[in-house]
Structures are given as structure tokens and as C-alpha cells.
Coordinates of C-alpha atoms and ligand atoms in Angstrom, one line a residue:
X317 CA 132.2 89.4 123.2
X318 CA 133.3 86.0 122.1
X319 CA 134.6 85.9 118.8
X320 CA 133.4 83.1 116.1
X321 CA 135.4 81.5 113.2
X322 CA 133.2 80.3 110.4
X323 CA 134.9 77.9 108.2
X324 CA 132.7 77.7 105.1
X325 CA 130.2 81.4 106.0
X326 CA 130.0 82.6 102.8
X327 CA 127.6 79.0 101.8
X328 CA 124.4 78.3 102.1
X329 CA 124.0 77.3 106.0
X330 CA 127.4 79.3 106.6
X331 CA 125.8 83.1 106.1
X332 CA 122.4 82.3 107.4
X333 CA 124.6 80.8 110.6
X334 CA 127.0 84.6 110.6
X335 CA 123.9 86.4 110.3
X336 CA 122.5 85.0 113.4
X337 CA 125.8 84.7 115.3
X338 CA 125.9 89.2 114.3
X339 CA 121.9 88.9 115.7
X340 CA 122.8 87.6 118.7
X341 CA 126.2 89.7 119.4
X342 CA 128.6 87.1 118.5
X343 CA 131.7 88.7 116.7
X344 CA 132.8 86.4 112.9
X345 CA 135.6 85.9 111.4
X346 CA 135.2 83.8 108.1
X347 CA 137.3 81.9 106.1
X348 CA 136.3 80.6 102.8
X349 CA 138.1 80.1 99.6
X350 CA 134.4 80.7 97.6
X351 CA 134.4 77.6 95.7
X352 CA 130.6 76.9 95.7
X353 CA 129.8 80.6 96.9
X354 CA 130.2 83.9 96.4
X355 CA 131.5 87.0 99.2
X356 CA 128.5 89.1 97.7
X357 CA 126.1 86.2 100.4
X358 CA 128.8 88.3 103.4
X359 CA 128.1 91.8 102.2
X360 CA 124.4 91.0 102.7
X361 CA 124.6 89.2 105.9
X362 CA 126.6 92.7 107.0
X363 CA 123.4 95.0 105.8
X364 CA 120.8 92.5 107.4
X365 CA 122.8 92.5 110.6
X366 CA 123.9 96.7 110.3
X367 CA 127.1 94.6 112.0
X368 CA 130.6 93.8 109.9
X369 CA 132.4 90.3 110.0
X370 CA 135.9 89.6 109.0
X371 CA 136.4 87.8 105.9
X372 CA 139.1 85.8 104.8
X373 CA 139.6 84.0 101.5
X374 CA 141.6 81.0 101.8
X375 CA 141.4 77.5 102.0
X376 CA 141.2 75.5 104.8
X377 CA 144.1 72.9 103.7
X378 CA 146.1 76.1 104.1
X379 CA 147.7 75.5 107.6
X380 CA 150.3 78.2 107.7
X381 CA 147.2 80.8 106.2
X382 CA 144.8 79.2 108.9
X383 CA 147.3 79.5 112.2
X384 CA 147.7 83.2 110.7
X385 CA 144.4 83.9 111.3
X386 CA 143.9 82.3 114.2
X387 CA 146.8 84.1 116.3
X388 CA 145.9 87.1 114.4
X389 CA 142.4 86.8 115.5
X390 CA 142.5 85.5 119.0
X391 CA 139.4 82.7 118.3
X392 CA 137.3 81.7 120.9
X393 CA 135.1 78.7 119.0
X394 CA 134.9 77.6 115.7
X395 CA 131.5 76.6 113.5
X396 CA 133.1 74.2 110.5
X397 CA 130.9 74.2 107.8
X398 CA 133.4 74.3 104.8
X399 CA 133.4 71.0 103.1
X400 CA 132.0 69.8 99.7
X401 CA 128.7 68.3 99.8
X402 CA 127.3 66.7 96.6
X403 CA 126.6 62.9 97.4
X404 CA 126.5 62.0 93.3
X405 CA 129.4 63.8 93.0
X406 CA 131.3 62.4 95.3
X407 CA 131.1 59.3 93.9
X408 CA 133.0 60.4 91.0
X409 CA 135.3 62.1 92.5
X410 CA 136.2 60.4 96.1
X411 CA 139.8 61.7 96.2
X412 CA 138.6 65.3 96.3
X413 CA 135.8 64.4 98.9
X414 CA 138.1 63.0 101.3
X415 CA 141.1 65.0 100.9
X416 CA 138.8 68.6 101.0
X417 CA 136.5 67.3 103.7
X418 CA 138.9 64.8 106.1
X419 CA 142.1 66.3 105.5
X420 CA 140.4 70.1 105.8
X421 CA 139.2 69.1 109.3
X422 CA 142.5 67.4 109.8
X423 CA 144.3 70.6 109.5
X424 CA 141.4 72.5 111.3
X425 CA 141.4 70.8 114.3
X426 CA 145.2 70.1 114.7
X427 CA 145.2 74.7 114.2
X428 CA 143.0 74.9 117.1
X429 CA 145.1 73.1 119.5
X430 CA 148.0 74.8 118.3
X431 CA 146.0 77.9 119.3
X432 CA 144.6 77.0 122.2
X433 CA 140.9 77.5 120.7
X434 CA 139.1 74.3 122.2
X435 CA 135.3 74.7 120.9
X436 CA 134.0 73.1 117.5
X437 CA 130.8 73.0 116.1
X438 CA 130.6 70.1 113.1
X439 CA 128.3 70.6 110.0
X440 CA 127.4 66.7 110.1
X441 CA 124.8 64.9 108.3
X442 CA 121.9 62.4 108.6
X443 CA 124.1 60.3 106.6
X444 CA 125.6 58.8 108.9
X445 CA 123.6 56.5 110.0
X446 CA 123.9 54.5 106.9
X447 CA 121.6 52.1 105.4
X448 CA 121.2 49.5 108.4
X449 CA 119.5 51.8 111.2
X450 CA 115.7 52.3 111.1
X451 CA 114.4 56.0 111.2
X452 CA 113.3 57.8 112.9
X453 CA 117.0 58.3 113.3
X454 CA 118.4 59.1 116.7
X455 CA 121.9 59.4 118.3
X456 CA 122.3 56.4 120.2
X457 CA 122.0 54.2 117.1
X458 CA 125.4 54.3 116.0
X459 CA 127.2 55.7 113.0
X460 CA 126.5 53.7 110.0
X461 CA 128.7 52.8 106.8
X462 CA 126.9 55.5 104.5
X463 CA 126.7 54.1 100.7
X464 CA 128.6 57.6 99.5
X465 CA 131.9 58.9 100.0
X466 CA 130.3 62.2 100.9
X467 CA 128.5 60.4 103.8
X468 CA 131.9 58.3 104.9
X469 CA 133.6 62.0 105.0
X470 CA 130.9 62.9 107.5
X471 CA 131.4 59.4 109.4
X472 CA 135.4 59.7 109.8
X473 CA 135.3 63.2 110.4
X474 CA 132.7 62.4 113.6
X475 CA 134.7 59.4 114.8
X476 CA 137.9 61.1 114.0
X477 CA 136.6 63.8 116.6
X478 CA 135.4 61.4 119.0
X479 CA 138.7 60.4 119.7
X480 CA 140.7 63.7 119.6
X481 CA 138.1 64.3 122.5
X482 CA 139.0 61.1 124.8
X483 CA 142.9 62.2 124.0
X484 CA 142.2 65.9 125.1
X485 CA 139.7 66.5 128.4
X486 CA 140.0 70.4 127.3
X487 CA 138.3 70.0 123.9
X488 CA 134.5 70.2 123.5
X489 CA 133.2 69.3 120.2
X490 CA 129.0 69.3 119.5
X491 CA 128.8 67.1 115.9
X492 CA 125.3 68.2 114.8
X493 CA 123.5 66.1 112.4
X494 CA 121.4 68.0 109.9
X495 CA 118.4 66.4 108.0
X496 CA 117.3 68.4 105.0
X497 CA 117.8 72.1 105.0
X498 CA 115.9 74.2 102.8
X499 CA 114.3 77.6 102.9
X500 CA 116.2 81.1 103.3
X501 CA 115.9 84.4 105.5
X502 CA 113.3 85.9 105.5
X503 CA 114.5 89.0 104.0
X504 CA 115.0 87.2 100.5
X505 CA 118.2 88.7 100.3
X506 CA 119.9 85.5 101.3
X507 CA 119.2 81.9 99.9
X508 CA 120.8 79.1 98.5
X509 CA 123.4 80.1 95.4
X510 CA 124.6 76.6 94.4
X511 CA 127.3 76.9 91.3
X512 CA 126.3 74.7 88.3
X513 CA 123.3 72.8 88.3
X514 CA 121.9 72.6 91.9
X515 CA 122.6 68.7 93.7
X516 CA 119.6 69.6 96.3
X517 CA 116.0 69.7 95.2
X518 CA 114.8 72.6 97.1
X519 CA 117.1 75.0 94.5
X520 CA 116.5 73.1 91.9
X521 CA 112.6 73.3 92.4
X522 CA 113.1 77.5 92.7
X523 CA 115.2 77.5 89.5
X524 CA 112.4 75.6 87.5
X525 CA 110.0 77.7 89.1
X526 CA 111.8 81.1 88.1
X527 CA 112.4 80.1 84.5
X528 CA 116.6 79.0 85.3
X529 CA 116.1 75.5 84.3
X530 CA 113.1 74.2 82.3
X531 CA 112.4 70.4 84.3
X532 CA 112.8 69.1 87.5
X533 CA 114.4 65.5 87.4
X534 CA 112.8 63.1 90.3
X535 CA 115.2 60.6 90.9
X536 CA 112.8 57.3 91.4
X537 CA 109.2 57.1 91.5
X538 CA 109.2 53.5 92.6
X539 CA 110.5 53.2 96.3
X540 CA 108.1 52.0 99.0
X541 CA 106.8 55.4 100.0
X542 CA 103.2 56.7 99.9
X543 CA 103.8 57.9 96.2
X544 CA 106.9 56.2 95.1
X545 CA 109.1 59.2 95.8
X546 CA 112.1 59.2 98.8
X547 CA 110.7 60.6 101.9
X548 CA 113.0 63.2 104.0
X549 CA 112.8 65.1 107.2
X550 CA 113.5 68.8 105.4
X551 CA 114.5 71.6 107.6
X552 CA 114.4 75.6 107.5
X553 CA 117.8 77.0 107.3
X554 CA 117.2 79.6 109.7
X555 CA 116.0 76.9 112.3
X556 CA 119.2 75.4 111.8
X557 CA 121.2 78.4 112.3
X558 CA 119.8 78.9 115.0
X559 CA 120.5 75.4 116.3
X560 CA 124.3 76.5 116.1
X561 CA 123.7 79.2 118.1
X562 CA 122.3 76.9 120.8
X563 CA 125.2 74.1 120.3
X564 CA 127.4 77.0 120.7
X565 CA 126.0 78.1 123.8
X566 CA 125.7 75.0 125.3
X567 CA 129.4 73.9 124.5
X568 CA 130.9 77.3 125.7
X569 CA 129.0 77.0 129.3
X570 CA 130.7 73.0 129.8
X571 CA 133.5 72.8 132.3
X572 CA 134.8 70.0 131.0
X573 CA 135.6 68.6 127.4
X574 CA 133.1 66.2 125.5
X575 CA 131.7 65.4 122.3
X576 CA 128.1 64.8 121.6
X577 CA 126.2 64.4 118.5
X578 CA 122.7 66.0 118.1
X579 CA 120.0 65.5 115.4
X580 CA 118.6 69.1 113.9
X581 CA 115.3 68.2 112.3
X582 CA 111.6 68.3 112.4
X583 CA 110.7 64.8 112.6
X584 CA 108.5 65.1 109.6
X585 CA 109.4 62.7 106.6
X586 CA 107.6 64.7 103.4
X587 CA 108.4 63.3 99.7
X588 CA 109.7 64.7 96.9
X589 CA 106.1 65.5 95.7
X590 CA 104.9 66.8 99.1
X591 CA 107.6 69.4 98.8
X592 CA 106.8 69.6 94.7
X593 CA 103.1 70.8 95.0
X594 CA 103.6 72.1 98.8
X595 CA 106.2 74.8 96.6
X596 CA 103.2 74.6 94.3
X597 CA 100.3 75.3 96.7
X598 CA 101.7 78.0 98.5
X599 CA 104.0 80.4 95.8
X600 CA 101.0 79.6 92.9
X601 CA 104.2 78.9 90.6
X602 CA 104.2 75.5 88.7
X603 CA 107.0 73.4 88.8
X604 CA 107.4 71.2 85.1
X605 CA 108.9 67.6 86.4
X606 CA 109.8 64.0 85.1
X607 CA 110.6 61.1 87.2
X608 CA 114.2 59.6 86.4
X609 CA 115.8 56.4 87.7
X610 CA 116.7 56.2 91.0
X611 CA 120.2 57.6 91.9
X612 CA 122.9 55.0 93.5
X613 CA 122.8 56.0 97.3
X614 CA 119.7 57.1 98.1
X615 CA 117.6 56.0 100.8
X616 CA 114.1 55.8 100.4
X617 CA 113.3 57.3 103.6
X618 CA 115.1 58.9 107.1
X619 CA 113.6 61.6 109.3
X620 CA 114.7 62.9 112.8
X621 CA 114.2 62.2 116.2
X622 CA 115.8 65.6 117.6
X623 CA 114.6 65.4 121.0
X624 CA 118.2 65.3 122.8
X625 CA 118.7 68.7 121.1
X626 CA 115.5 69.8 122.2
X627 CA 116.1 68.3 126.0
X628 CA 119.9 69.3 125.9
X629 CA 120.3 72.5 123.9
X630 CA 116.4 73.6 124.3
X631 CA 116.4 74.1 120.7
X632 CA 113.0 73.7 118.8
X633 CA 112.1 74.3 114.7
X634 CA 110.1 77.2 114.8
X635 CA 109.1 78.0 110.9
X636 CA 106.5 75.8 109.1
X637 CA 106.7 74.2 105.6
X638 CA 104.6 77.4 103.9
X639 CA 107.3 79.4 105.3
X640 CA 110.1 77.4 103.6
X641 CA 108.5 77.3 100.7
X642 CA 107.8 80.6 101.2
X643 CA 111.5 82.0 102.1
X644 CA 112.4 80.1 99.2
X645 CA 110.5 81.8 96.7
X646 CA 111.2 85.3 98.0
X647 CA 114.5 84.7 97.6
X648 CA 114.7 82.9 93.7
X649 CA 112.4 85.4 92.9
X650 CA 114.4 88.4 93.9
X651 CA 117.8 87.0 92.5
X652 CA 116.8 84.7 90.0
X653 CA 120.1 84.4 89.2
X654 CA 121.7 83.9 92.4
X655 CA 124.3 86.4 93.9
X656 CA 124.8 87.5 90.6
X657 CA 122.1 89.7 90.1
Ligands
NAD2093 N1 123.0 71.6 102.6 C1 122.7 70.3 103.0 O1 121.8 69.7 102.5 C2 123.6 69.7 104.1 C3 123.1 68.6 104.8 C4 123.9 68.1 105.7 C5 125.2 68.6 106.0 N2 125.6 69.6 105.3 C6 127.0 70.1 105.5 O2 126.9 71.5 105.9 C7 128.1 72.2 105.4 C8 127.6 73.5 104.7 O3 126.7 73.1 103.7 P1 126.1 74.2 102.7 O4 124.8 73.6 102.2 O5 126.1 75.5 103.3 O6 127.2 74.1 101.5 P2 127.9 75.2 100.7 O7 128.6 74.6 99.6 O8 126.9 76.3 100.3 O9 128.9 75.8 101.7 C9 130.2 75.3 102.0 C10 131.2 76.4 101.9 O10 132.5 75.9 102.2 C11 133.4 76.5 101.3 N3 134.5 75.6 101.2 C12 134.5 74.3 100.7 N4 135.7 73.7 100.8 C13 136.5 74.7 101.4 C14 137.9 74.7 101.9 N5 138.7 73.6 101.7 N6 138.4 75.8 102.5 C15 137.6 76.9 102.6 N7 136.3 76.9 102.2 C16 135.8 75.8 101.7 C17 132.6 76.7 100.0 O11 133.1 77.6 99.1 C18 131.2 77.1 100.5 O12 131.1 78.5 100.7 C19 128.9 71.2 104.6 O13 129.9 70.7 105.3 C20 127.8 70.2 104.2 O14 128.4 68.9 104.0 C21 124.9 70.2 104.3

């Protein structure tokens, strides 16, 4: 059985990623140093998967913590979501967003050879591709200069691994490109737990809707979409997660080292009020919102073309917008305060 390291598990895409690594007889290890998450997202992941994981609280930038774990552990691959991830934030705070999300892969990736471990999944990002290419966005247009220090972290970290892979033919890196993840498990007993007030609007849409937060802000009603609002390709989680499965697959089965980049959406732009009154429509909860001005570095509209993960991986979204509004609901609605319940 190979065994999994999850940098960043206990988060949002990280423990819907360990739960389907346990579903599909994968063995995880997790390291995380629960700065936007809590362990309680591991214990539940354990109970919906009747499997255990091994958890690890440390940080990343630890190196002598990380090569600890990895001779301890014997890994075979690693999935690196760990990383922090609020564009608006990162604008006010760049040194944090470079050092946690460069210098954390840095020391990742420099373990693994040390170790001998030579397979990485990247959390990347539709960022990327920057202002200047046209959506839909696919993966031979190529990396753009993204207006946000978040989105440049994304960019080095991808070129930075492009070229650890031409200096070592053993290493075999998949850098997969997520659009907009939303959604939860369908069990409701996992979701989206941001600390503080959430960056992403599907969160912030439950926590209006279960009485957390009192308005929605839309940033900008005035971009040149069908109704003013930015238009984004928006993803379930679980379709992802299971797209890491299938890099992982794929990657393990190469004989020989590369480093490809894959889109992971639907290739459906919706706007901010599509995913407003679809939440609306289909949980018959009503969302309180006001437009505010638009908010420096965002686009007004990217979606997906994921057909080289669908040729190459044979990976396909499977759940429909009702069901991530859906999964969303049952989950804010069950823990309307989070993990904390
Ligand atoms: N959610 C999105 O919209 C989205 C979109 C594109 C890419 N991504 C990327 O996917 C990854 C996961 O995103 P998420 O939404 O699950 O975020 P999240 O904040 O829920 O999860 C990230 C996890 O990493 C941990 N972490 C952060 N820095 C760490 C460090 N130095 N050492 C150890 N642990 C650390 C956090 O505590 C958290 O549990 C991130 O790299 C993010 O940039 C997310």
C-alpha cells in the first residue's frame, strides 16, 4: 500500500483529498501546523473513512521536523496543499506569502530528494495565467504575471518545479491548476472551516445564510459580465479530490520523470449572483447582500478548459451545481459554527 504525505490535510481541499486517498486504500500521513484549520476536520475524515491517518503538527519551514517524518515514515508521494491562500491578503502582507508558500515548497522539495521520495502533487491555481491570456484558460498558454502576490507564489512555485524537473530525470511532479472550489462531502461532516472572516464567497454565502454573518459583500457590480458581477468556473471539492487521486495515479505509473500542468474545472463560468440565488433556489435560504467596489486583482472572468486532464488523467467533474450548493448547506447547517461545534 503506498503511503501519502499531505502537507496542508487538515484544510479545506486537504481532508476532503485524505478522505478519498483512505476511500481508495491509500495510507496518509499529514502534516499541518493548523494555522487556518482545525485537527477536529482529521478525526472526521477517520470516522467517514472507518480508516486512521497519521497526523503531524508542524510546519512545513521546519526541515529538520519534516526529514523526521519523512525517514520515519518511509513516503512514497507527496500531495502539497499547505500554503496560505487569501489573494487580498496577500497583498498586505507579501513577505508572509512568499516566505510560507515559496520558501515552504523550497524546503519541501529539497526533503524529498534527501529522501529519496520523487512524486509531488502541487495545489496550483487558475491564477497563473495572469491578466494577459484569454479564457477559457488552458495549459499551453503560458504562466502569466498574476496581479497578486498570492498568484506570483503559485507562478514561482510552478516554474521553480519545472526546472528541479529538467535537473532531475527521477522526479515527477503533476502542478494541478484549480478553478473555484466550493461544495463539501456529502456527509456534511466535512466543509470549509475558514478562521476569521471567510476570503472565498462560497463560505461566506453559508455563513450569511446560517445567521454567522449578517451581509454578503459583492465586490463590483460593474464588470463586463451578463450582470456586472465576475464570472468564475467553480468546482465541487470532492471532484477535485478526486482529481488528486487520478494525478496521483497517473504520476506513480510514469517511468520516467516529468512535470505537467493540468486544469481541474468544469468549464462553466457562473457569477457571483448565479451562485447567490443558485444557493438561493436550491437550500430555500436567503442570502442578504450589497455590492461593494471592486477589489484590486480581480479578473472579471476565467473558466477552464480541463480537457488534457480529462484525455491524460481520465478525470471528469461528476457533481452538479445543486449538489454544491447542496453539500454546502448540509454542512453550514450542521456546524454552523465550523469545527467548533
Ligand atoms: N480554496 C481555493 O479556492 C484554492 C484555489 C486554488 C488553489 N488553492 C490552493 O490549495 C491549497 C489548499 O487550499 P485550501 O482551500 O484547502 O486552504 P486551507 O487554508 O483550508 O488549507 C491549507 C492548510 O495548510 C496549512 N498550512 C499553511 N501553511 C502551512 C505551513 N507552513 N506548514 C504546515 N501547514 C501549513 C493550514 O493550516 C491549512 O490547514 C492551498 O495551497 C491553496 O493556495 C486553493
Amino acid at each position: 500500500m503506498k503511503k501519502i504525505l499531505v502537507t496542508g490535510g487538515a484544510g479545506y481541499i486537504g481532508s476532503h483529498t485524505a478522505l478519498a486517498l483512505l476511500k481508495s486504500d491509500y495510507e496518509v500521513v499529514v502534516v499541518d501546523n493548523l494555522f487556518n484549520s482545525s485537527q477536529e476536520s482529521l478525526t472526521r475524515v477517520e470516522k467517514l473513512s472507518g480508516k486512521s491517518l497519521t497526523f503531524y503538527q508542524s510546519d512545513i519551514r521546519d526541515k529538520a521536523a519534516l526529514i523526521n517524518i519523512f525517514k520515519k515514515e518511509k513516503i512514497d508521494a507527496v500531495i502539497h496543499f499547505a500554503g496560505l491562500k487569501a489573494v487580498g491578503e496577500s497583498v498586505l502582507k507579501p513577505l508572509a506569502y512568499y516566505q510560507n508558500n515559496v520558501e515552504g515548497t523550497l524546503t519541501l522539495v529539497e526533503v524529498m530528494k534527501e529522501c529519496g521520495t520523487n512524486c509531488l502533487v502541487f495545489s496550483s491555481s487558475a491564477t497563473v495565467y495572469g491578466e494577459a491570456n484569454q479564457p477559457p484558460y488552458v495549459e499551453t498558454q503560458p504562466l502569466g504575471n498574476p496581479s497578486s502576490p498570492y498568484g506570483k507564489t503559485k507562478a514561482m512555485v510552478e516554474q521553480i518545479l519545472m526546472d528541479v524537473a529538467v535537473s532531475d530525470p527521477e522526479i515527477k511532479i503533476a502542478n494541478l491548476r484549480y478553478f473555484n472550489p466550493i461544495g463539501a462531502d456529502a456527509s456534511g461532516q466535512i466543509g470549509e472551516d475558514p478562521n476569521g472572516i471567510p476570503n472565498n464567497l462560497m463560505p461566506f454565502v453559508a455563513q450569511v445564510a446560517v445567521g454567522k454573518r449578517d451581509k454578503l459583500a459583492i465586490f463590483g457590480d460593474d464588470y463586463p459580465t451578463k450582470d456586472g458581477t465576475c464570472l468564475r468556473d467553480y468546482i465541487h471539492v470532492t471532484d477535485l479530490a478526486v482529481g488528486h487521486i487520478d494525478a496521483l495515479t497517473w504520476l506513480l505509473k510514469q517511468e520516467q520523470g516529468c512535470c505537467e500542468a493540468f486544469n481541474l474545472g468544469t468549464g462553466e463560468p457562473l457569477s457571483v449572483l448565479d451562485i447567490v440565488h443558485g444557493f438561493e433556489n436550491f437550500t430555500k435560504q436567503t442570502i442578504s447582500y450589497e455590492f461593494s467596489p471592486r477589489r484590486s486583482g480581480d479578473l472579471p472572468a476565467f473558466w477552464a478548459n480541463s480537457s488534457k486532464a480529462q484525455e491524460i488523467l481520465a478525470w471528469q467533474p461528476t457533481k452538479s451545481l445543486q449538489d454544491m450548493m447542496e453539500d454546502t448547506w448540509r454542512w453550514q447547517s450542521n456546524n454552523p459554527q465550523g469545527y467548533q461545534n
